[in-house]
Coordinates of C-alpha atoms in Angstrom, one line a residue:
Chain A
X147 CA -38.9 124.1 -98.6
X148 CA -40.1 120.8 -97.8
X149 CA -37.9 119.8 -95.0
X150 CA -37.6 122.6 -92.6
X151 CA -41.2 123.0 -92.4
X152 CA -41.1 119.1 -91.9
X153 CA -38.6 119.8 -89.3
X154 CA -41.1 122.6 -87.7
X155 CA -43.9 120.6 -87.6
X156 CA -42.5 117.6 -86.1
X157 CA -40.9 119.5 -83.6
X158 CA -44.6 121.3 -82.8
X159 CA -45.7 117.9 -82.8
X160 CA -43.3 116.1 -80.4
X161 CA -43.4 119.6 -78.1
X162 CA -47.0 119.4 -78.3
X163 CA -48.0 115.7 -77.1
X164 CA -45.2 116.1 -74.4
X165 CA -47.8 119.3 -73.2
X166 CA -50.6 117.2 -73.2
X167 CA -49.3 113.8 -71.6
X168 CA -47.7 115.9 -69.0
X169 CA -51.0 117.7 -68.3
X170 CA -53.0 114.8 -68.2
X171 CA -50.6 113.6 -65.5
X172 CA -50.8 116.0 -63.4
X173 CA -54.8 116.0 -63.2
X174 CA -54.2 112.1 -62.8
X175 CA -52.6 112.4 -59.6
X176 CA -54.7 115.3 -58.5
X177 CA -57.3 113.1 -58.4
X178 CA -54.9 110.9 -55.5
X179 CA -56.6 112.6 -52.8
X180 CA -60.3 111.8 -52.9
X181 CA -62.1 110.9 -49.8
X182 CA -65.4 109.9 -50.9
X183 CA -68.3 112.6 -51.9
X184 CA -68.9 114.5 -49.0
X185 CA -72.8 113.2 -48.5
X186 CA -71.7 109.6 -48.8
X187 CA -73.4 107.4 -46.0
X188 CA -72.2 104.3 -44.7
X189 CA -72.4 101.8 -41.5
X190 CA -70.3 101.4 -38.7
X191 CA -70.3 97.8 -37.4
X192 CA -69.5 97.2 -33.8
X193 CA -68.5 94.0 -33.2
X194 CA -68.2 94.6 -29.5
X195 CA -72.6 94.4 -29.7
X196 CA -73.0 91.2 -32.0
X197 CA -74.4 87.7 -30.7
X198 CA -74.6 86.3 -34.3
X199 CA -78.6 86.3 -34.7
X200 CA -78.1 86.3 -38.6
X201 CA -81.0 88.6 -38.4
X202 CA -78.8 90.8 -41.0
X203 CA -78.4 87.6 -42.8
X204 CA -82.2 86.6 -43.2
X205 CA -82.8 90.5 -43.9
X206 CA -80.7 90.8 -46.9
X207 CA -82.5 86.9 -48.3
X208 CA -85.8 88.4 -48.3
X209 CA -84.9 92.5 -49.4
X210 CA -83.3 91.3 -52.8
X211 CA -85.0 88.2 -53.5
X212 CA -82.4 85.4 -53.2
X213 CA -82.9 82.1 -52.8
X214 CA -84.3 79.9 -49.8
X215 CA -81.0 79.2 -47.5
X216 CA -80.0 75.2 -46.8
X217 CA -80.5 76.1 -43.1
X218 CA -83.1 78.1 -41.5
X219 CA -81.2 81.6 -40.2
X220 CA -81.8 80.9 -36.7
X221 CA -79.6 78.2 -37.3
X222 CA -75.6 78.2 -35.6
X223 CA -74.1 75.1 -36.8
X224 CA -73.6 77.2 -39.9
X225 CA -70.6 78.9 -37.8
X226 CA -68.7 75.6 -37.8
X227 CA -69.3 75.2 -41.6
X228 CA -65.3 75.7 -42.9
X229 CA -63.8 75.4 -46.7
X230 CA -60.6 74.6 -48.3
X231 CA -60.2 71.7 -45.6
X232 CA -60.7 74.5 -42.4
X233 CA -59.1 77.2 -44.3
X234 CA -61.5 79.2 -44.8
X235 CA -64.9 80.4 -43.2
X236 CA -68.5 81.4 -45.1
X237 CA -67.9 83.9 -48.2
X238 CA -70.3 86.2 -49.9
X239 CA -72.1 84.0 -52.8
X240 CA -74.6 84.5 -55.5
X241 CA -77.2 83.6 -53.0
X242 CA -75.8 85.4 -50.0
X243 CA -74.4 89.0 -49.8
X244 CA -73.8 89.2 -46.3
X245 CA -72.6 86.4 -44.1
X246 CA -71.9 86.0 -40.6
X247 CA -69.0 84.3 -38.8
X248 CA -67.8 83.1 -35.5
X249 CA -64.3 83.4 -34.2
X250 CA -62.9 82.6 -31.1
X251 CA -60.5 85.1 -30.1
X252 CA -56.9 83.8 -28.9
X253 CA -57.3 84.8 -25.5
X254 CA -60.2 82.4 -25.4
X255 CA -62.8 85.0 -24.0
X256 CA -66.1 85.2 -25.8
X257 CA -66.9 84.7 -29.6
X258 CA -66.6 87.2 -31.3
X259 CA -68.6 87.6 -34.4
X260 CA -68.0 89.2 -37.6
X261 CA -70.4 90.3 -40.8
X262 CA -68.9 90.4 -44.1
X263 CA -70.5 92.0 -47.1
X264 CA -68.8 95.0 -49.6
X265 CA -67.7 97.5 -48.0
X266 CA -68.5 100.2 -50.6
X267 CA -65.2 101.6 -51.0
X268 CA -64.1 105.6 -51.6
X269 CA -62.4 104.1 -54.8
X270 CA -63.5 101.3 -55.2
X271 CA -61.1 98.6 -57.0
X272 CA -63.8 96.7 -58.8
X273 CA -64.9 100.2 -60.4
X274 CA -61.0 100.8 -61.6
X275 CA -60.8 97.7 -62.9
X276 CA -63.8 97.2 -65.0
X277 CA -62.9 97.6 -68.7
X278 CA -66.8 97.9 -69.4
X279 CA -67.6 100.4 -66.7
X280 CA -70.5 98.2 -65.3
X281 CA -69.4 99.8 -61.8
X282 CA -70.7 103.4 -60.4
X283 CA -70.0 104.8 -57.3
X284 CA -73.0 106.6 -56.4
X285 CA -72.8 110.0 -54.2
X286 CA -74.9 107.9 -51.7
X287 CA -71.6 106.3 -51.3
X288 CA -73.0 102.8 -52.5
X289 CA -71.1 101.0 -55.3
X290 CA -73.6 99.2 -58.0
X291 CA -73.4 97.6 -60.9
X292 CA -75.1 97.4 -64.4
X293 CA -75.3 93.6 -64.9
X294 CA -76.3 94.1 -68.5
X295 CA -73.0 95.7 -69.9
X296 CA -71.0 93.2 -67.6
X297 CA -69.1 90.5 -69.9
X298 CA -68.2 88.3 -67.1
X299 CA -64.2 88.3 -67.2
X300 CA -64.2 88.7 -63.4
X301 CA -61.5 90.8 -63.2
X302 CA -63.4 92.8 -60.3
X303 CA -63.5 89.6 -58.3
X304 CA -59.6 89.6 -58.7
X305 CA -59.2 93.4 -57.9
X306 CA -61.1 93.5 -54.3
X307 CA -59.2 93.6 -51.9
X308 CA -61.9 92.0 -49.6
X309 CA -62.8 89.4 -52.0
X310 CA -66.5 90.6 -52.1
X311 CA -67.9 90.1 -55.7
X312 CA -69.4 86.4 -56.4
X313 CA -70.0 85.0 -60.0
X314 CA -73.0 83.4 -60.5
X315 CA -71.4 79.9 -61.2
X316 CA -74.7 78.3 -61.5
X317 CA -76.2 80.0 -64.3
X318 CA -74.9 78.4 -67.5
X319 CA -76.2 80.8 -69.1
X320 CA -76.5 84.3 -68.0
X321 CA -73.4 84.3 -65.5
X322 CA -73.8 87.5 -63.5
X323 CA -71.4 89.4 -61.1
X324 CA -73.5 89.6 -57.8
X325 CA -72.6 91.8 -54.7
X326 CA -74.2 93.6 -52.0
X327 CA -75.5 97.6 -53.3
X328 CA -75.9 98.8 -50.3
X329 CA -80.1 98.2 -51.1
X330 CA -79.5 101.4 -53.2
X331 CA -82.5 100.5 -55.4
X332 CA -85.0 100.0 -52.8
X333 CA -83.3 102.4 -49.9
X334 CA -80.6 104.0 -49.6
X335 CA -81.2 105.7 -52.6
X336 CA -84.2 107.1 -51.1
X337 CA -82.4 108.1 -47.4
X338 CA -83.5 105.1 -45.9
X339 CA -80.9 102.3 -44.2
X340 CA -80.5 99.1 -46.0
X341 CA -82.5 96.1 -44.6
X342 CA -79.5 94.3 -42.7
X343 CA -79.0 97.5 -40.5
X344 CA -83.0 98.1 -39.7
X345 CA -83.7 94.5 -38.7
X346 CA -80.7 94.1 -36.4
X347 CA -81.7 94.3 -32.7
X348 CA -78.3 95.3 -31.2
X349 CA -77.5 97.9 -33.6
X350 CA -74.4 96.7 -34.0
X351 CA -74.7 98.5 -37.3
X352 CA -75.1 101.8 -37.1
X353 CA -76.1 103.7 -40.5
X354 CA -75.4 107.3 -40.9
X355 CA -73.1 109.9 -43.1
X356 CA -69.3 108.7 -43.0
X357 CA -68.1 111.6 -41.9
X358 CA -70.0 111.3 -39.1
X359 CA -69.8 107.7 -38.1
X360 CA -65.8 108.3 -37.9
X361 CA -66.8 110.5 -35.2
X362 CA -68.8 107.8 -33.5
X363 CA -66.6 105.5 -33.8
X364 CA -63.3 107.5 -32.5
X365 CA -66.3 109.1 -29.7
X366 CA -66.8 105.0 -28.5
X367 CA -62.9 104.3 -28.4
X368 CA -62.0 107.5 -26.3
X369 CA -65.7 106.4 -23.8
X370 CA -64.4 102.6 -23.4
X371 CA -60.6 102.8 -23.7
X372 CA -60.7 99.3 -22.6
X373 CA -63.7 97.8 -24.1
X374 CA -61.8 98.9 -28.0
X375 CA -58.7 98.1 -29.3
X376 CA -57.8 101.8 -30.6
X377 CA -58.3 101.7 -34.4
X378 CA -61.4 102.3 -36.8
X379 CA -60.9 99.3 -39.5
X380 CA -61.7 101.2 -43.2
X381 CA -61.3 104.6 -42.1
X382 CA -57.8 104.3 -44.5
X383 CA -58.1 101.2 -46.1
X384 CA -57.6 101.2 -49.3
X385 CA -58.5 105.0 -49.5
X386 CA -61.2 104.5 -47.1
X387 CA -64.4 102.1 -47.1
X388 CA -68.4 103.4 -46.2
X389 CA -68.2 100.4 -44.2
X390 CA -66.0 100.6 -41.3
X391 CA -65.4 98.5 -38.2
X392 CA -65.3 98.7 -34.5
X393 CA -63.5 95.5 -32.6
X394 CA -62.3 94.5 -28.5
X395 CA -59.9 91.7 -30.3
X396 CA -57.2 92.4 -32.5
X397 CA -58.5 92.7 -36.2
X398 CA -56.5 90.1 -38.1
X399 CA -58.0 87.5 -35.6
X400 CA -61.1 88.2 -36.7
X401 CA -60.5 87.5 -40.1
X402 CA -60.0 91.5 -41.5
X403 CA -56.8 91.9 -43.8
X404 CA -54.5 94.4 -41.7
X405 CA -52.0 94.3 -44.2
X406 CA -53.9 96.3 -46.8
X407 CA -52.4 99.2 -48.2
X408 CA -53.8 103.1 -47.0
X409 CA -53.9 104.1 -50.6
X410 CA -56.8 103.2 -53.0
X411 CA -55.7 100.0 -55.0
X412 CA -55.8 102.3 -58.2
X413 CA -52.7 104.1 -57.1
X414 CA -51.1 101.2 -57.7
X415 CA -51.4 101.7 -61.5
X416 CA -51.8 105.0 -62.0
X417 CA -48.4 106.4 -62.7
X418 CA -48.0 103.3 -65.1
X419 CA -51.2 103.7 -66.7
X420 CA -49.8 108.2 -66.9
X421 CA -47.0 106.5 -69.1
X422 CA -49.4 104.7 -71.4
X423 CA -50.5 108.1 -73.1
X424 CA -47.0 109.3 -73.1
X425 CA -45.5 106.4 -75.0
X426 CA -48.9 106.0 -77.3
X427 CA -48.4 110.3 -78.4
X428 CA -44.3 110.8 -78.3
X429 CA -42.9 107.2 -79.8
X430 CA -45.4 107.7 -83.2
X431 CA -43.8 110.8 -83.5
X432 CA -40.3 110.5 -82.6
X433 CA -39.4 107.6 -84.8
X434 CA -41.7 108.7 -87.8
X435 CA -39.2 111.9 -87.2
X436 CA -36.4 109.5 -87.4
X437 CA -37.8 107.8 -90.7
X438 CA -38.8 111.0 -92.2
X439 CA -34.8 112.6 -91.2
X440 CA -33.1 109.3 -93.0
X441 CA -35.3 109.8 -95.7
X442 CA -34.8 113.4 -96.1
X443 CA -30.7 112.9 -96.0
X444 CA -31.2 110.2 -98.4
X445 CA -33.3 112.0 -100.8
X446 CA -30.6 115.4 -99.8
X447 CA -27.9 113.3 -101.2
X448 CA -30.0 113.3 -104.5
X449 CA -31.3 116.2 -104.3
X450 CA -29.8 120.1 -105.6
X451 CA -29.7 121.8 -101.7
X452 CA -33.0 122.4 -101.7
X453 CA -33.1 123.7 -98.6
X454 CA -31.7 127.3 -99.7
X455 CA -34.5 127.8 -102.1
X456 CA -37.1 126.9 -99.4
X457 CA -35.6 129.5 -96.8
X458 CA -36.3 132.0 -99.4
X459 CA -39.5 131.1 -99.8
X460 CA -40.9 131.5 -96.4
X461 CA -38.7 135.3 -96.3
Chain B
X170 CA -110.1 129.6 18.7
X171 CA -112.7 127.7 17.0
X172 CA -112.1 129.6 13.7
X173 CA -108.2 128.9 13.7
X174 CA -108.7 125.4 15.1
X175 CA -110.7 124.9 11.4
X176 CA -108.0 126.6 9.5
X177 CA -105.2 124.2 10.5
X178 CA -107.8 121.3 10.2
X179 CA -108.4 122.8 6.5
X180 CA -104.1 123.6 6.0
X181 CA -103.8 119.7 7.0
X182 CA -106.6 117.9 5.0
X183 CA -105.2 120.1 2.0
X184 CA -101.4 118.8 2.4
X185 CA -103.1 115.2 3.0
X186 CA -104.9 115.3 -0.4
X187 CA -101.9 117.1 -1.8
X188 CA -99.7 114.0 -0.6
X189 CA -102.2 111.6 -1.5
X190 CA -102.2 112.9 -4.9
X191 CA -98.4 113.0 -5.2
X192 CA -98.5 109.5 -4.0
X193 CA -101.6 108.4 -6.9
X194 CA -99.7 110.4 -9.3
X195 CA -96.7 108.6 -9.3
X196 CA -98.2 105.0 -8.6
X197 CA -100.1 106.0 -12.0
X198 CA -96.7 106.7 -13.5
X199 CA -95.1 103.7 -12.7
X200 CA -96.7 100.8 -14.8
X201 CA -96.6 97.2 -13.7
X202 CA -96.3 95.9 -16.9
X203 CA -95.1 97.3 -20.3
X204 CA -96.7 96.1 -23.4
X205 CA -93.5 96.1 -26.1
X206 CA -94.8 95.3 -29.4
X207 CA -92.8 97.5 -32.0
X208 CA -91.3 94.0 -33.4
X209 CA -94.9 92.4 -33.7
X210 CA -94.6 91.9 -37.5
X211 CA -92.1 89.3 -36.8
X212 CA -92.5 88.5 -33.2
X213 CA -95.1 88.0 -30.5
X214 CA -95.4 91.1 -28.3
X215 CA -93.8 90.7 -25.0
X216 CA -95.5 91.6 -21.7
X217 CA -92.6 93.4 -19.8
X218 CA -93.2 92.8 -16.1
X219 CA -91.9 96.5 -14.8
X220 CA -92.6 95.3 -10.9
X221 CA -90.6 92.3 -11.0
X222 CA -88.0 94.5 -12.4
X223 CA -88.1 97.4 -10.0
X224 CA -88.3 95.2 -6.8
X225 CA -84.4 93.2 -8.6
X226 CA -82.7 96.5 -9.2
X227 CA -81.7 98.9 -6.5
X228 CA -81.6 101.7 -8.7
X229 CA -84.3 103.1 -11.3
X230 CA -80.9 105.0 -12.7
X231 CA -80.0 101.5 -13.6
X232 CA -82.3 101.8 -17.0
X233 CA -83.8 105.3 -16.9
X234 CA -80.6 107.2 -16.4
X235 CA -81.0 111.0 -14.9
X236 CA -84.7 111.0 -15.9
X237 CA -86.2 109.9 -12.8
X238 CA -84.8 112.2 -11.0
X239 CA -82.3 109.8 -8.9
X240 CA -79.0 111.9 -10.0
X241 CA -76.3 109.6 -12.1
X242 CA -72.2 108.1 -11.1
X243 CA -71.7 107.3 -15.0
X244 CA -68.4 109.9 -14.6
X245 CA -69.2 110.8 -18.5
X246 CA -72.7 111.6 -18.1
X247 CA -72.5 113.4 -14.6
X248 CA -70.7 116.2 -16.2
X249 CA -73.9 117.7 -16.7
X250 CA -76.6 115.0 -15.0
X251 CA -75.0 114.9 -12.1
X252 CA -77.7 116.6 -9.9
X253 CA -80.6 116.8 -12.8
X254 CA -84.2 116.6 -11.7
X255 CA -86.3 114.1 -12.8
X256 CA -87.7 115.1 -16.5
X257 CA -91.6 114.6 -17.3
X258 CA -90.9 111.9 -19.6
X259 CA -89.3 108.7 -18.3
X260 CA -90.1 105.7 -20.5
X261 CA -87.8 105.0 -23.3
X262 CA -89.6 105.2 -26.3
X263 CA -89.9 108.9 -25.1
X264 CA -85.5 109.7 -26.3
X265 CA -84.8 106.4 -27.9
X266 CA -86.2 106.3 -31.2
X267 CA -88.7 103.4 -33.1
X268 CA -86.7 104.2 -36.5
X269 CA -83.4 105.8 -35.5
X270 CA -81.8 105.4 -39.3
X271 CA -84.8 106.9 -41.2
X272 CA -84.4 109.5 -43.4
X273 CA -86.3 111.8 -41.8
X274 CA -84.1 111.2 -38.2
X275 CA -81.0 111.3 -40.4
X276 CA -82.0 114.7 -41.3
X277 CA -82.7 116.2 -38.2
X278 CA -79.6 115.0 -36.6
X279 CA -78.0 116.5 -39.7
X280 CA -79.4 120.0 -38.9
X281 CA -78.8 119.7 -35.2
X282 CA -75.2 121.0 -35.3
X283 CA -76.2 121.5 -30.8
X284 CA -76.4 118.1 -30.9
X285 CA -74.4 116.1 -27.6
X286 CA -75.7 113.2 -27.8
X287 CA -74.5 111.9 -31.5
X288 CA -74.4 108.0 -30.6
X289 CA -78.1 107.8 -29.2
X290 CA -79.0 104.1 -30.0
X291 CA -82.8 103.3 -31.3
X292 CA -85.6 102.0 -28.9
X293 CA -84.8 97.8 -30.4
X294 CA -81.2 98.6 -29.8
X295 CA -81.7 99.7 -26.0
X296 CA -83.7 96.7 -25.0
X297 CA -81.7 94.3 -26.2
X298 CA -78.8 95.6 -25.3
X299 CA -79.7 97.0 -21.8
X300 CA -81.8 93.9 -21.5
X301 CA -79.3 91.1 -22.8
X302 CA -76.4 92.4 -21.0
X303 CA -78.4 92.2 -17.5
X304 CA -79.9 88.7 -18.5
X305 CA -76.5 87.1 -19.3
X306 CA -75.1 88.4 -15.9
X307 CA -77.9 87.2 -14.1
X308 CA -78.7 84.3 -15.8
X309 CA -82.1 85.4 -16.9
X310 CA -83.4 84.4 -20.4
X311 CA -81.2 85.4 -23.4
X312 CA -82.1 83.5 -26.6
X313 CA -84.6 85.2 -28.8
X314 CA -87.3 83.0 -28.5
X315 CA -86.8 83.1 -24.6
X316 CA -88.4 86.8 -24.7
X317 CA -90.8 86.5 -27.8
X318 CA -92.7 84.3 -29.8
X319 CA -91.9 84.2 -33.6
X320 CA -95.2 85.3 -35.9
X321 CA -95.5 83.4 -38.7
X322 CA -94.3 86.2 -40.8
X323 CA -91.1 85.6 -38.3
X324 CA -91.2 82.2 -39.3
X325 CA -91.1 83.2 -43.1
X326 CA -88.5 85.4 -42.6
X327 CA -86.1 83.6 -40.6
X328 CA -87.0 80.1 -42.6
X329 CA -87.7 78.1 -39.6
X330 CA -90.5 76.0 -38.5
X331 CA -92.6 74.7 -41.3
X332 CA -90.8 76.8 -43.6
X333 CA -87.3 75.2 -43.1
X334 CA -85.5 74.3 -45.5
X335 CA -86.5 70.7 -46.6
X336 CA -82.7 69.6 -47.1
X337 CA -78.9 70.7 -47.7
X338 CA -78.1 71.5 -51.1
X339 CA -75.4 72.0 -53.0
X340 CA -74.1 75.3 -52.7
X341 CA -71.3 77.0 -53.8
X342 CA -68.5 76.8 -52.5
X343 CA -65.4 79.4 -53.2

């Protein structure tokens, strides 16, 4: 009696985790095709209009509070500051969420300056990978942290693909992940534009609903076919950023990554990660079905053919 | 004779005045100098001189578009400006917006599904853009401080003058 119903229930069992791992998997890559809530705002930065001011740069210091700068803002010699012996130009820091830098394009016209800051991705990578969910996207289309639940392993700063997060280095401690948010706690989450975009006089940042600044942007390219070069920087990237970027040089010689994948980093993972429930609900029960069948054959070996009893029984 | 001699004596003396007024009307309209003080938390309001500027350009399309009635080439906006008349409103604060990203002109834009003019840049944006593009062309002045006068609070915000930065420090460095 015992063993077929044994039999019965394993099979339910097996049959009934395969159900559930395979519907999970589908919803999983449902989910492949988000583009960002549909009210999500963002900025389009136009690099064609920027003279490198820092304007955006002294806007941000004084909106959330950081630290006094080594050099005033008004100051240029900052653009010839390099790292990693010429390497590399200014990065985001605890002290700086938005930086400026200077290029000079290879045809040797005019400098060309670029803002860095996060670009407040459509799924965001530093979200995916946080294991203590200190990441939100909000449906203003900013991404923001809790600093409190954050434990400080920095897997974020590995996972952006822009290499936007900065660890708060100097804080022995209470080390904090610090980024830009978009001024969601002082603006954006009450309609306004964060404090880099008000204060520049160029608008070369131009704050709106995505949707519509893809518009703009495409609107500027088809008005000034010559002025552009004929692509919207993080209207794909990675699944699409709320920042996006307008250039009259080729991107990667302004320092943006062209090589980045269209897809969200997540995809990446995601079938992997679809296995991980699979393998967690099918292999406990196939090989405790294995152990229980050796069992059973070693104990039938002992045993009087139960089994014909039990089939009576359950008639 | 005496009678009609006075009528055309009146017809004239009332296209006179008429002119006259035209004339006063539009003197009145065109300022000599602007006043531009929107920035003057940070900066020292500049005194625009308007006449300087009329008597270098040839054309008052050359900042004011269609509005002063002087028709438009731009190819994209003659589509429908080509032969516009001059509107009532001709200075740009009167179009270009003092807070183009507030929430409030977000949501009007949002609810103006009419709306041609998507990309229209805010009142800061058009003078220094307008303004900066013509100066480095011509050579006139371009740096910030060239135009206007940091306030204090420009100071503090900016950290220059006396509240520069005493020395480099040690920051990071990635």
């Amino acid at each position: 009696m015992k063993g077929i119903s044994r039999r019965k229930f394993l099979a339910a069992t097996v049959l009934g985790s395969a159900a559930t791992v395979l519907t999970s998997t589908d919803k999983a890559l449902g989910l492949n095709n988000f583009e960002g809530y549909p009210e999500g705002m963002g900025v389009l930065v136009d690099l064609t209009r920027c003279v490198g001011c820092r304007s955006c740069e002294a806007a941000c210091n004084k909106e959330q509070g950081l630290p006094a700068p080594d050099l005033p803002f008004d100051d240029p010699s900052v653009f010839d500051e390099t790292f990693h012996h010429g390497s590399q130009k200014r990065r985001t820091d605890e002290n700086a969420y938005t930086v400026v830098n200077r290029y000079d394009p290879d045809d040797g016209g005019q400098p060309v300056y670029r803002k860095i800051q996060c670009n407040h991705c459509n799924e965001p990578a530093c979200l995916t990978s946080c294991f203590v969910n200190a990441y939100t996207k909000t449906r203003e289309g900013a991404v923001i942290y809790d600093s409190t639940v954050c434990v400080g392993c920095r897997t974020c700063m590995v996972a952006c693909p822009f290499r936007i997060p900065a660890y708060s280095y100097s804080s022995a401690l209470h080390p904090q992940i610090r980024k830009c948010i978009f001024c969601y706690d002082t603006r954006l989450r009450y309609g306004d534009p964060p404090a880099c975009v008000e204060t520049c006089p160029q608008e070369v940042l131009t704050f709106g609903h995505r949707r519509n600044l893809i518009k703009i942007a495409h609107e500027r390219i088809r008005r000034h076919p010559a002025k552009y070069i004929d692509y919207v920087y993080g209207e794909e990237e990675v699944g699409g950023t709320g920042w996006m970027y307008l250039s009259s040089v080729p991107f990667e010689q302004v320092g943006f990554d062209t090589t980045l994948q269209k897809e969200p980093i997540l995809n990446n993972a995601r079938e992997f990660l679809a296995t991980v429930p699979m393998v967690l609900a099918i292999w406990p029960a196939l090989f405790m079905g294995f152990h229980i069948l050796s069992a059973q054959k070693h104990r039938d070996g002992d045993d009087n053919d139960p089994g014909r009893d039990q089939e009576g029984d359950e008639k | 004779m005496n009678t009609k001699w006075c009528r055309i004596m009146g017809i004239a003396a009332a296209l006179l005045v008429m002119m006259l007024a035209a004339t006063f009307a539009q003197a009145v309209n065109v300022p000599s100098t602007i006043i531009l003080d929107s920035l003057s938390r940070l900066y020292e309001e500049v005194k625009f001189d308007h006449e300087m500027h009329i008597d270098l350009t040839d054309d008052c399309a050359d900042c004011h578009h269609h509005t002063t009635g002087t028709g438009t080439t731009n190819r994209e906006c003659a589509q429908c400006h080509s032969d516009s008349e001059g509107t009532s409103a001709v200075a740009c604060g009167a179009c270009h917006l003092e807070q183009p990203f507030s929430a409030q002109s977000i949501m009007e834009k949002e609810q103006n599904s009419d709306l041609y003019h998507i990309d229209k840049p805010g009142l800061k944006a058009v003078f220094h853009l307008n303004c900066l593009k013509c100066h480095e062309e011509a050579g006139g002045p371009a740096g910030c401080q060239d135009c206007h006068e940091r306030t204090e609070t420009g100071h503090a915000f900016y950290d220059s003058g006396r509240y520069a930065p005493a020395g480099k420090k040690q920051g990071s460095d990635h």
